[in-house]
Amino acid sequence: MPWITACATDDIDPEDLIRFDHGGQTYAIYRSPKGDFFATDGKCTHEAVHLADGLVMGHRIECPKHNGQFDYRTGEAMRPPVCVNLRTHRVRVEGGSVQIEVA
Amino acid sequence: MGKRDYSLLGPDARHAVDTGLAAAEWYHTDVPRKVMKALMQRTDGPALRDSVILFGCMITFAGIGIALWPSWWSAPFWLAYGVLYGSASDSRWHECGHGTAFRTPWMNDAVYQIASFMIMRNSATWRWSHARHHTDTYIVGRDPEIAVMRPPELAKVVLNFFGILDVLRFFPNLIHNALSGPTAAERTFVPQSEWTRVQRVAQVHLAIYAATLALALWMGSILPLMVIGLPRLYGAWHHVMTGLLQHGGLADNVTDHRLNSRTVLMNPVSRFVYWNMNYHVEHHMFPMVPYHALPRLHAAIRHDLPAPNRSILQGYAEMWPAFRRQLRNEDYFLKRALPPTAKPYRCDLHRLSPGTPVADTAPPHALPAE
């Protein structure tokens, strides 16, 4: 599966995320408090609200609409009203760029 | 516009889905990401402080009330206890249900469970009901938390200042939930994976009420019920008084919280009891901002909002006449002027909707719809 450059590493603050759109799909790219990068589908599995306006707390992303939470490393649903896990995508850093593997 | 059908299984519910009003994208004021991140930050401090004050006062007032019982000198202490039990529980249920009051998850959950019991709401059901309220705020047929339906039944509004209708609805529902889980309407917004939890919560609540009633019968006194249960009646007035202002008299079937929600400036005691939910436009637009940061959020976005009502009294002076007009014309609603710095109201979906606002073709800064 192809790797796509999503952003530069310094486009995302530690403990934050940004939105990335590609090929008709939308993604969320995260930078953990320790500086590691992760990627998930962009929209909450509860009611398809984009997570990019949400709050990153440690390794959790909180949806901005209903406060449901996921572990963005694994996609696991952590707090109601989300019940369905979030799809994750592999990430690598190449020469200052964050790349994600897209289906 | 025909008569509204507020049933979650009725024609207006289907129409809202068909026209794109359900689960729509709502208007948000632009707030820089760094500012919003700062506003969203969680901390335990303010809610711990407020919880110590709340539960400390409840224990003190109830203790004095019990000590002075059955003298009428106990009445002021029961009235104070009642407001904390029957009204402050509403805001604690609300904020801890969002998970924003405390940073520590178990603290949110603990206060949420206690507050849900006091306010007589099934903690499992109402978490989902409130999620729907935020998805489809005042969308007819979709929002299960519409406080005043049109045309308003003002006698019911008055009765609920004493919690009467809420409590009369609560106990049959509690028994139904305890015996067989969520009702048919509740199953439209509670996922099946949670139905067992709904039933278990109802059984626990029912057991506590049964034990309290048994103690009262054994003692031959209503004193146990003055502590558990009855304060939901004699202390409900404050949460109804403030709660009606949240959306009363404003638009329904719109996708802009500035049209259907109201911010009211209040005295510090009411803001403590209400946990700053008087900043209600702000809360609906950005529900991930904790209650203690809402005054700062208000300052950051007020250029884009209608002017807040200056007091509870002024809010009622605006809302109550609107209720009365809705008795004659249920399509009537208040459309408040936006400041010149604001973006226009979002009206693009509204022409498709049931209950189409009669003034949605008016210019952006139009005054109340006629």
Short mmCIF file of C-alpha atoms in Angstrom, two decimals:
data_model
loop_
_atom_site.label_atom_id
_atom_site.label_comp_id
_atom_site.label_asym_id
_atom_site.label_seq_id
_atom_site.Cartn_x
_atom_site.Cartn_y
_atom_site.Cartn_z
CA MET A 1 0.00 0.00 0.00
CA PRO A 2 1.34 3.47 -0.84
CA TRP A 3 2.94 5.88 1.61
CA ILE A 4 1.76 9.45 1.31
CA THR A 5 3.41 12.53 2.78
CA ALA A 6 0.86 14.13 5.10
CA CYS A 7 2.76 17.03 6.65
CA ALA A 8 6.08 18.19 8.02
CA THR A 9 6.98 17.02 11.49
CA ASP A 10 6.86 20.55 12.86
CA ASP A 11 3.38 21.16 11.44
CA ILE A 12 1.95 19.49 14.55
CA ASP A 13 2.60 20.63 18.09
CA PRO A 14 3.32 17.95 20.70
CA GLU A 15 0.05 16.56 22.15
CA ASP A 16 -2.01 17.82 19.21
CA LEU A 17 -3.34 16.75 15.84
CA ILE A 18 -4.11 18.06 12.37
CA ARG A 19 -6.47 17.09 9.58
CA PHE A 20 -5.14 15.56 6.37
CA ASP A 21 -7.28 14.89 3.30
CA HIS A 22 -6.21 12.61 0.47
CA GLY A 23 -7.92 10.67 -2.28
CA GLY A 24 -11.41 11.44 -1.06
CA GLN A 25 -10.55 10.25 2.44
CA THR A 26 -9.91 12.31 5.55
CA TYR A 27 -7.41 11.45 8.25
CA ALA A 28 -6.20 12.72 11.63
CA ILE A 29 -2.45 12.89 12.19
CA TYR A 30 -1.33 13.00 15.84
CA ARG A 31 1.85 13.94 17.64
CA SER A 32 2.08 12.42 21.10
CA PRO A 33 3.49 14.27 24.12
CA LYS A 34 6.80 12.46 23.55
CA GLY A 35 6.88 13.44 19.87
CA ASP A 36 5.79 10.16 18.24
CA PHE A 37 3.42 10.35 15.29
CA PHE A 38 0.23 8.38 14.71
CA ALA A 39 -2.64 8.44 12.23
CA THR A 40 -6.30 7.40 12.27
CA ASP A 41 -9.37 7.92 10.15
CA GLY A 42 -10.43 11.52 10.54
CA LYS A 43 -14.02 11.11 11.60
CA CYS A 44 -15.42 9.85 14.87
CA THR A 45 -17.11 6.44 14.60
CA HIS A 46 -20.06 7.75 16.62
CA GLU A 47 -21.52 10.44 14.39
CA ALA A 48 -18.86 11.20 11.81
CA VAL A 49 -17.69 14.47 13.35
CA HIS A 50 -14.11 15.28 12.38
CA LEU A 51 -11.66 14.77 15.22
CA ALA A 52 -9.31 17.55 14.09
CA ASP A 53 -11.01 20.07 16.38
CA GLY A 54 -10.81 17.69 19.34
CA LEU A 55 -8.50 17.61 22.33
CA VAL A 56 -5.46 15.36 22.63
CA MET A 57 -4.82 14.31 26.22
CA GLY A 58 -1.84 12.01 26.54
CA HIS A 59 -2.63 9.19 24.14
CA ARG A 60 -6.32 9.91 23.87
CA ILE A 61 -8.23 12.01 21.38
CA GLU A 62 -11.55 13.46 22.54
CA CYS A 63 -14.23 14.10 19.94
CA PRO A 64 -15.24 17.77 19.87
CA LYS A 65 -18.97 17.05 19.59
CA HIS A 66 -19.87 14.44 22.21
CA ASN A 67 -16.64 14.02 24.18
CA GLY A 68 -16.17 10.38 23.24
CA GLN A 69 -12.54 9.28 23.45
CA PHE A 70 -10.23 6.95 21.52
CA ASP A 71 -6.69 5.77 22.12
CA TYR A 72 -5.23 7.11 18.90
CA ARG A 73 -2.34 4.61 19.02
CA THR A 74 -4.66 1.62 18.71
CA GLY A 75 -7.98 3.22 17.71
CA GLU A 76 -9.66 1.64 20.74
CA ALA A 77 -12.91 3.32 21.85
CA MET A 78 -12.28 4.46 25.44
CA ARG A 79 -15.27 6.51 26.54
CA PRO A 80 -18.97 6.65 25.59
CA PRO A 81 -20.69 7.60 23.41
CA VAL A 82 -18.14 6.01 21.12
CA CYS A 83 -18.45 2.22 20.97
CA VAL A 84 -16.78 1.36 17.65
CA ASN A 85 -13.00 1.47 17.36
CA LEU A 86 -11.29 3.95 15.06
CA ARG A 87 -9.26 2.66 12.11
CA THR A 88 -5.55 3.40 12.45
CA HIS A 89 -2.90 3.82 9.75
CA ARG A 90 0.80 3.14 9.88
CA VAL A 91 3.05 6.19 10.08
CA ARG A 92 6.73 6.80 9.37
CA VAL A 93 8.94 9.88 9.43
CA GLU A 94 11.16 10.42 6.41
CA GLY A 95 13.46 13.44 6.22
CA GLY A 96 11.30 15.72 8.30
CA SER A 97 8.05 14.57 6.69
CA VAL A 98 5.28 12.54 8.28
CA GLN A 99 4.04 9.83 5.93
CA ILE A 100 1.03 7.60 6.36
CA GLU A 101 0.19 4.34 4.69
CA VAL A 102 -3.16 4.62 2.94
CA ALA A 103 -5.34 1.82 1.62
CA MET B 1 -46.39 24.48 9.09
CA GLY B 2 -48.53 21.80 10.69
CA LYS B 3 -48.51 20.79 14.29
CA ARG B 4 -45.17 19.53 15.52
CA ASP B 5 -44.79 15.84 16.37
CA TYR B 6 -42.11 15.46 19.02
CA SER B 7 -42.18 11.66 19.02
CA LEU B 8 -38.78 10.16 18.29
CA LEU B 9 -40.52 7.62 16.09
CA GLY B 10 -42.92 9.97 14.33
CA PRO B 11 -43.16 11.74 10.96
CA ASP B 12 -41.12 14.81 11.99
CA ALA B 13 -38.27 12.51 13.02
CA ARG B 14 -38.30 10.87 9.58
CA HIS B 15 -38.59 14.26 7.88
CA ALA B 16 -35.57 15.58 9.78
CA VAL B 17 -33.52 12.64 8.53
CA ASP B 18 -34.82 12.98 4.96
CA THR B 19 -34.05 16.71 4.77
CA GLY B 20 -30.56 16.51 6.26
CA LEU B 21 -31.46 18.30 9.50
CA ALA B 22 -30.54 15.24 11.57
CA ALA B 23 -26.84 14.92 12.39
CA ALA B 24 -26.16 18.04 10.34
CA GLU B 25 -23.02 20.14 10.39
CA TRP B 26 -23.57 23.10 12.70
CA TYR B 27 -22.25 26.65 12.63
CA HIS B 28 -19.17 27.35 14.75
CA THR B 29 -17.49 30.65 15.46
CA ASP B 30 -13.89 30.66 14.28
CA VAL B 31 -11.52 30.34 17.22
CA PRO B 32 -7.75 30.01 16.69
CA ARG B 33 -6.56 26.49 17.47
CA LYS B 34 -4.12 27.62 20.16
CA VAL B 35 -6.84 29.59 21.95
CA MET B 36 -9.26 26.67 21.75
CA LYS B 37 -6.64 24.22 23.00
CA ALA B 38 -6.05 26.42 26.02
CA LEU B 39 -9.78 26.66 26.70
CA MET B 40 -10.28 22.90 26.42
CA GLN B 41 -7.58 21.99 28.94
CA ARG B 42 -8.80 19.84 31.83
CA THR B 43 -7.95 20.21 35.47
CA ASP B 44 -9.33 18.71 38.68
CA GLY B 45 -8.94 21.80 40.87
CA PRO B 46 -12.12 23.84 40.24
CA ALA B 47 -14.46 20.84 40.28
CA LEU B 48 -12.82 19.38 43.41
CA ARG B 49 -13.24 22.73 45.17
CA ASP B 50 -16.86 23.03 44.05
CA SER B 51 -17.65 19.43 44.98
CA VAL B 52 -16.25 19.85 48.49
CA ILE B 53 -18.39 22.97 48.90
CA LEU B 54 -21.47 21.27 47.42
CA PHE B 55 -21.37 18.03 49.38
CA GLY B 56 -20.12 19.80 52.52
CA CYS B 57 -23.09 22.17 52.39
CA MET B 58 -25.49 19.31 51.70
CA ILE B 59 -24.28 17.34 54.72
CA THR B 60 -24.40 20.45 56.91
CA PHE B 61 -27.87 21.58 55.82
CA ALA B 62 -29.33 18.07 56.02
CA GLY B 63 -27.73 17.54 59.42
CA ILE B 64 -29.23 20.73 60.82
CA GLY B 65 -32.56 19.91 59.18
CA ILE B 66 -32.61 16.48 60.82
CA ALA B 67 -31.54 17.96 64.18
CA LEU B 68 -34.35 20.54 64.11
CA TRP B 69 -36.97 18.14 62.68
CA PRO B 70 -40.00 18.39 62.90
CA SER B 71 -39.81 22.07 63.91
CA TRP B 72 -40.54 24.66 61.24
CA TRP B 73 -37.10 26.07 62.12
CA SER B 74 -35.74 23.24 60.01
CA ALA B 75 -37.52 24.53 56.88
CA PRO B 76 -34.83 26.98 55.65
CA PHE B 77 -32.20 24.27 55.90
CA TRP B 78 -34.33 21.83 53.91
CA LEU B 79 -34.94 24.49 51.28
CA ALA B 80 -31.21 25.10 50.93
CA TYR B 81 -30.47 21.35 50.93
CA GLY B 82 -33.23 20.84 48.38
CA VAL B 83 -31.74 23.28 45.87
CA LEU B 84 -28.37 21.56 46.11
CA TYR B 85 -29.95 18.08 45.81
CA GLY B 86 -32.67 18.83 43.29
CA SER B 87 -30.97 21.50 41.18
CA ALA B 88 -27.18 21.47 41.54
CA SER B 89 -27.37 17.76 40.72
CA ASP B 90 -28.65 18.70 37.26
CA SER B 91 -25.53 20.68 36.37
CA ARG B 92 -23.20 18.09 37.94
CA TRP B 93 -24.95 15.35 35.99
CA HIS B 94 -24.52 17.46 32.88
CA GLU B 95 -20.88 18.46 33.18
CA CYS B 96 -19.64 15.12 34.47
CA GLY B 97 -21.65 13.39 31.73
CA HIS B 98 -19.64 15.36 29.21
CA GLY B 99 -16.52 14.28 31.08
CA THR B 100 -15.18 17.81 31.20
CA ALA B 101 -15.61 18.83 34.84
CA PHE B 102 -12.60 16.89 36.16
CA ARG B 103 -9.43 15.86 34.41
CA THR B 104 -9.48 12.50 36.21
CA PRO B 105 -12.02 10.16 34.55
CA TRP B 106 -13.10 8.30 37.71
CA MET B 107 -13.96 11.59 39.41
CA ASN B 108 -16.24 12.53 36.52
CA ASP B 109 -17.84 9.10 36.64
CA ALA B 110 -18.34 9.10 40.43
CA VAL B 111 -20.01 12.51 40.54
CA TYR B 112 -22.01 11.63 37.41
CA GLN B 113 -23.48 8.52 39.07
CA ILE B 114 -24.36 10.36 42.31
CA ALA B 115 -25.86 13.33 40.46
CA SER B 116 -27.85 11.07 38.11
CA PHE B 117 -29.44 9.39 41.11
CA MET B 118 -30.32 12.70 42.78
CA ILE B 119 -31.78 14.26 39.63
CA MET B 120 -33.71 11.02 38.93
CA ARG B 121 -32.15 10.14 35.60
CA ASN B 122 -30.90 6.76 34.54
CA SER B 123 -27.17 7.37 34.19
CA ALA B 124 -26.89 4.96 31.26
CA THR B 125 -29.92 6.18 29.31
CA TRP B 126 -29.33 9.85 29.78
CA ARG B 127 -25.74 9.80 28.63
CA TRP B 128 -27.09 8.85 25.21
CA SER B 129 -30.09 11.12 25.38
CA HIS B 130 -27.78 14.05 25.97
CA ALA B 131 -25.50 13.03 23.12
CA ARG B 132 -28.55 13.21 20.84
CA HIS B 133 -29.45 16.61 22.33
CA HIS B 134 -26.05 17.85 21.20
CA THR B 135 -26.25 16.23 17.78
CA ASP B 136 -29.75 17.49 17.04
CA THR B 137 -30.36 20.38 19.40
CA TYR B 138 -34.04 21.32 19.24
CA ILE B 139 -34.61 19.37 16.04
CA VAL B 140 -38.24 18.27 16.33
CA GLY B 141 -38.55 14.48 16.45
CA ARG B 142 -34.84 14.00 17.08
CA ASP B 143 -33.97 15.81 20.31
CA PRO B 144 -35.28 13.90 23.36
CA GLU B 145 -34.51 16.81 25.72
CA ILE B 146 -36.81 19.55 24.43
CA ALA B 147 -38.01 21.21 27.64
CA VAL B 148 -40.93 23.22 26.26
CA MET B 149 -42.68 21.84 23.21
CA ARG B 150 -44.86 24.00 20.96
CA PRO B 151 -47.46 25.11 21.55
CA PRO B 152 -46.23 25.50 25.13
CA GLU B 153 -48.23 23.89 27.91
CA LEU B 154 -47.60 26.56 30.51
CA ALA B 155 -49.38 24.73 33.32
CA LYS B 156 -46.93 21.87 32.87
CA VAL B 157 -44.02 24.32 32.90
CA VAL B 158 -45.23 25.72 36.22
CA LEU B 159 -45.80 22.22 37.70
CA ASN B 160 -42.27 21.27 36.82
CA PHE B 161 -40.85 24.07 38.94
CA PHE B 162 -41.72 21.58 41.69
CA GLY B 163 -40.49 18.58 39.70
CA ILE B 164 -43.96 17.08 39.68
CA LEU B 165 -44.18 15.94 36.07
CA ASP B 166 -40.57 14.81 35.94
CA VAL B 167 -41.06 12.64 39.01
CA LEU B 168 -44.41 11.29 37.83
CA ARG B 169 -42.75 10.25 34.56
CA PHE B 170 -39.63 8.98 36.28
CA PHE B 171 -41.03 6.23 38.47
CA PRO B 172 -43.05 4.29 35.86
CA ASN B 173 -40.03 4.56 33.56
CA LEU B 174 -37.73 3.39 36.36
CA ILE B 175 -39.86 0.32 36.97
CA HIS B 176 -40.03 -0.42 33.23
CA ASN B 177 -36.25 -0.05 32.93
CA ALA B 178 -35.66 -2.23 36.00
CA LEU B 179 -37.91 -4.99 34.70
CA SER B 180 -37.16 -4.97 30.97
CA GLY B 181 -34.49 -2.42 30.08
CA PRO B 182 -34.95 0.67 27.87
CA THR B 183 -38.33 1.66 26.45
CA ALA B 184 -38.97 1.59 22.69
CA ALA B 185 -38.26 5.31 22.39
CA GLU B 186 -35.07 5.01 24.44
CA ARG B 187 -33.88 2.22 22.16
CA THR B 188 -33.76 4.72 19.28
CA PHE B 189 -30.78 6.48 20.88
CA VAL B 190 -29.29 3.98 23.35
CA PRO B 191 -27.09 1.39 21.59
CA GLN B 192 -27.99 -2.22 22.22
CA SER B 193 -24.67 -2.85 23.94
CA GLU B 194 -25.85 -0.51 26.74
CA TRP B 195 -29.32 -1.95 27.34
CA THR B 196 -28.15 -4.25 30.13
CA ARG B 197 -26.47 -1.32 31.85
CA VAL B 198 -29.70 0.70 31.66
CA GLN B 199 -31.52 -2.12 33.41
CA ARG B 200 -28.85 -2.58 36.09
CA VAL B 201 -28.75 1.14 36.93
CA ALA B 202 -32.55 1.20 37.22
CA GLN B 203 -32.47 -1.77 39.58
CA VAL B 204 -29.92 -0.05 41.84
CA HIS B 205 -31.92 3.20 41.92
CA LEU B 206 -35.15 1.33 42.58
CA ALA B 207 -33.54 -0.58 45.45
CA ILE B 208 -32.37 2.66 47.10
CA TYR B 209 -35.82 4.24 46.83
CA ALA B 210 -37.46 1.06 48.17
CA ALA B 211 -35.07 1.00 51.14
CA THR B 212 -35.70 4.70 51.87
CA LEU B 213 -39.46 4.18 51.72
CA ALA B 214 -39.21 1.14 53.97
CA LEU B 215 -37.19 3.14 56.49
CA ALA B 216 -39.79 5.94 56.42
CA LEU B 217 -42.59 3.44 57.04
CA TRP B 218 -40.64 1.77 59.85
CA MET B 219 -39.94 5.15 61.47
CA GLY B 220 -43.47 6.40 60.83
CA SER B 221 -41.93 9.61 59.51
CA ILE B 222 -41.21 11.24 56.14
CA LEU B 223 -37.80 12.30 57.41
CA PRO B 224 -35.84 9.73 55.32
CA LEU B 225 -37.72 10.95 52.25
CA MET B 226 -36.81 14.55 53.09
CA VAL B 227 -33.19 13.45 52.65
CA ILE B 228 -33.61 11.13 49.63
CA GLY B 229 -36.28 11.59 46.98
CA LEU B 230 -38.43 14.54 48.03
CA PRO B 231 -35.69 17.17 47.48
CA ARG B 232 -36.09 16.38 43.77
CA LEU B 233 -39.51 18.03 44.20
CA TYR B 234 -38.97 20.82 46.70
CA GLY B 235 -35.54 21.76 45.35
CA ALA B 236 -36.17 21.50 41.61
CA TRP B 237 -37.17 25.10 41.05
CA HIS B 238 -33.69 26.48 40.46
CA HIS B 239 -32.69 24.03 37.74
CA VAL B 240 -36.04 24.50 36.00
CA MET B 241 -35.75 28.28 36.30
CA THR B 242 -32.31 28.30 34.71
CA GLY B 243 -32.94 25.36 32.37
CA LEU B 244 -35.93 26.94 30.66
CA LEU B 245 -33.75 29.85 29.64
CA GLN B 246 -31.39 27.59 27.71
CA HIS B 247 -33.59 27.35 24.62
CA GLY B 248 -37.02 28.74 25.59
CA GLY B 249 -38.81 30.85 22.98
CA LEU B 250 -35.99 30.49 20.46
CA ALA B 251 -35.89 28.72 17.08
CA ASP B 252 -36.21 25.01 16.49
CA ASN B 253 -35.10 23.02 13.44
CA VAL B 254 -32.04 25.18 12.82
CA THR B 255 -28.32 24.36 12.68
CA ASP B 256 -26.90 27.46 14.33
CA HIS B 257 -26.78 27.46 18.13
CA ARG B 258 -26.97 31.25 18.14
CA LEU B 259 -30.55 30.85 16.92
CA ASN B 260 -31.72 28.19 19.38
CA SER B 261 -29.69 28.75 22.56
CA ARG B 262 -29.44 31.58 25.05
CA THR B 263 -26.62 32.96 27.18
CA VAL B 264 -27.75 34.73 30.35
CA LEU B 265 -25.51 36.57 32.79
CA MET B 266 -26.33 35.49 36.35
CA ASN B 267 -25.52 36.05 40.00
CA PRO B 268 -22.63 34.03 41.49
CA VAL B 269 -24.85 31.73 43.59
CA SER B 270 -26.90 30.68 40.58
CA ARG B 271 -23.73 30.21 38.58
CA PHE B 272 -22.40 27.89 41.30
CA VAL B 273 -25.59 25.86 41.38
CA TYR B 274 -25.77 25.87 37.57
CA TRP B 275 -22.02 25.39 37.02
CA ASN B 276 -21.81 28.16 34.42
CA MET B 277 -24.32 26.59 32.05
CA ASN B 278 -25.77 30.08 31.71
CA TYR B 279 -23.15 30.36 28.93
CA HIS B 280 -25.31 28.08 26.91
CA VAL B 281 -24.60 29.15 23.33
CA GLU B 282 -20.92 28.75 24.10
CA HIS B 283 -21.46 25.32 25.66
CA HIS B 284 -23.40 24.00 22.69
CA MET B 285 -21.00 25.40 20.15
CA PHE B 286 -17.94 24.00 21.95
CA PRO B 287 -19.03 21.24 24.37
CA MET B 288 -15.46 20.15 25.06
CA VAL B 289 -14.74 23.39 26.96
CA PRO B 290 -15.09 22.77 30.73
CA TYR B 291 -17.59 24.78 32.75
CA HIS B 292 -14.89 26.76 34.52
CA ALA B 293 -13.50 28.02 31.17
CA LEU B 294 -16.86 29.13 29.76
CA PRO B 295 -16.52 32.76 30.90
CA ARG B 296 -13.22 32.93 29.01
CA LEU B 297 -14.81 31.29 25.96
CA HIS B 298 -17.63 33.82 26.13
CA ALA B 299 -15.09 36.65 26.08
CA ALA B 300 -13.34 35.08 23.09
CA ILE B 301 -16.43 34.70 20.87
CA ARG B 302 -19.00 37.23 22.06
CA HIS B 303 -18.33 39.38 18.99
CA ASP B 304 -20.08 36.65 16.99
CA LEU B 305 -23.04 36.05 19.31
CA PRO B 306 -26.28 37.86 20.14
CA ALA B 307 -25.86 40.00 23.23
CA PRO B 308 -26.41 37.91 26.38
CA ASN B 309 -29.44 38.56 28.55
CA ARG B 310 -28.34 40.70 31.46
CA SER B 311 -30.07 38.72 34.22
CA ILE B 312 -32.46 35.84 34.89
CA LEU B 313 -35.27 38.36 35.20
CA GLN B 314 -34.45 39.96 31.88
CA GLY B 315 -34.25 36.51 30.29
CA TYR B 316 -37.77 35.73 31.51
CA ALA B 317 -39.01 39.11 30.34
CA GLU B 318 -37.90 38.07 26.85
CA MET B 319 -38.88 34.39 26.98
CA TRP B 320 -42.26 34.35 28.69
CA PRO B 321 -44.03 36.63 26.18
CA ALA B 322 -42.61 34.42 23.41
CA PHE B 323 -44.20 31.37 25.07
CA ARG B 324 -47.50 33.23 25.19
CA ARG B 325 -47.29 34.13 21.51
CA GLN B 326 -46.52 30.50 20.68
CA LEU B 327 -49.87 29.60 22.22
CA ARG B 328 -51.51 31.40 19.28
CA ASN B 329 -48.84 30.71 16.65
CA GLU B 330 -46.55 27.82 17.38
CA ASP B 331 -44.22 28.86 14.56
CA TYR B 332 -43.34 32.08 16.35
CA PHE B 333 -39.84 32.34 17.79
CA LEU B 334 -37.41 35.00 18.94
CA LYS B 335 -34.69 35.89 16.49
CA ARG B 336 -32.23 38.12 18.27
CA ALA B 337 -30.05 40.73 16.62
CA LEU B 338 -26.42 39.89 15.96
CA PRO B 339 -23.71 42.50 16.50
CA PRO B 340 -22.16 44.04 13.36
CA THR B 341 -19.00 41.99 14.02
CA ALA B 342 -20.86 38.68 13.74
CA LYS B 343 -21.18 36.38 10.77
CA PRO B 344 -24.77 36.02 9.51
CA TYR B 345 -27.05 33.36 10.92
CA ARG B 346 -26.78 30.04 9.15
CA CYS B 347 -30.08 29.40 7.43
CA ASP B 348 -29.20 27.24 4.44
CA LEU B 349 -30.88 24.05 5.63
CA HIS B 350 -33.83 25.63 7.29
CA ARG B 351 -36.13 26.10 4.34
CA LEU B 352 -36.23 22.33 3.95
CA SER B 353 -37.22 21.66 7.51
CA PRO B 354 -40.41 21.22 9.45
CA GLY B 355 -41.05 24.32 11.54
CA THR B 356 -39.20 26.50 9.08
CA PRO B 357 -38.44 29.79 10.86
CA VAL B 358 -40.80 32.35 9.49
CA ALA B 359 -38.10 35.00 9.37
CA ASP B 360 -35.30 33.04 7.80
CA THR B 361 -35.28 35.23 4.74
CA ALA B 362 -34.77 38.33 6.88
CA PRO B 363 -31.44 40.15 6.75
CA PRO B 364 -28.70 38.89 9.08
CA HIS B 365 -29.30 41.41 11.82
CA ALA B 366 -33.08 41.14 11.80
CA LEU B 367 -35.01 41.62 14.98
CA PRO B 368 -37.55 39.15 16.42
CA ALA B 369 -39.65 37.28 13.90
CA GLU B 370 -43.34 38.10 13.78
#
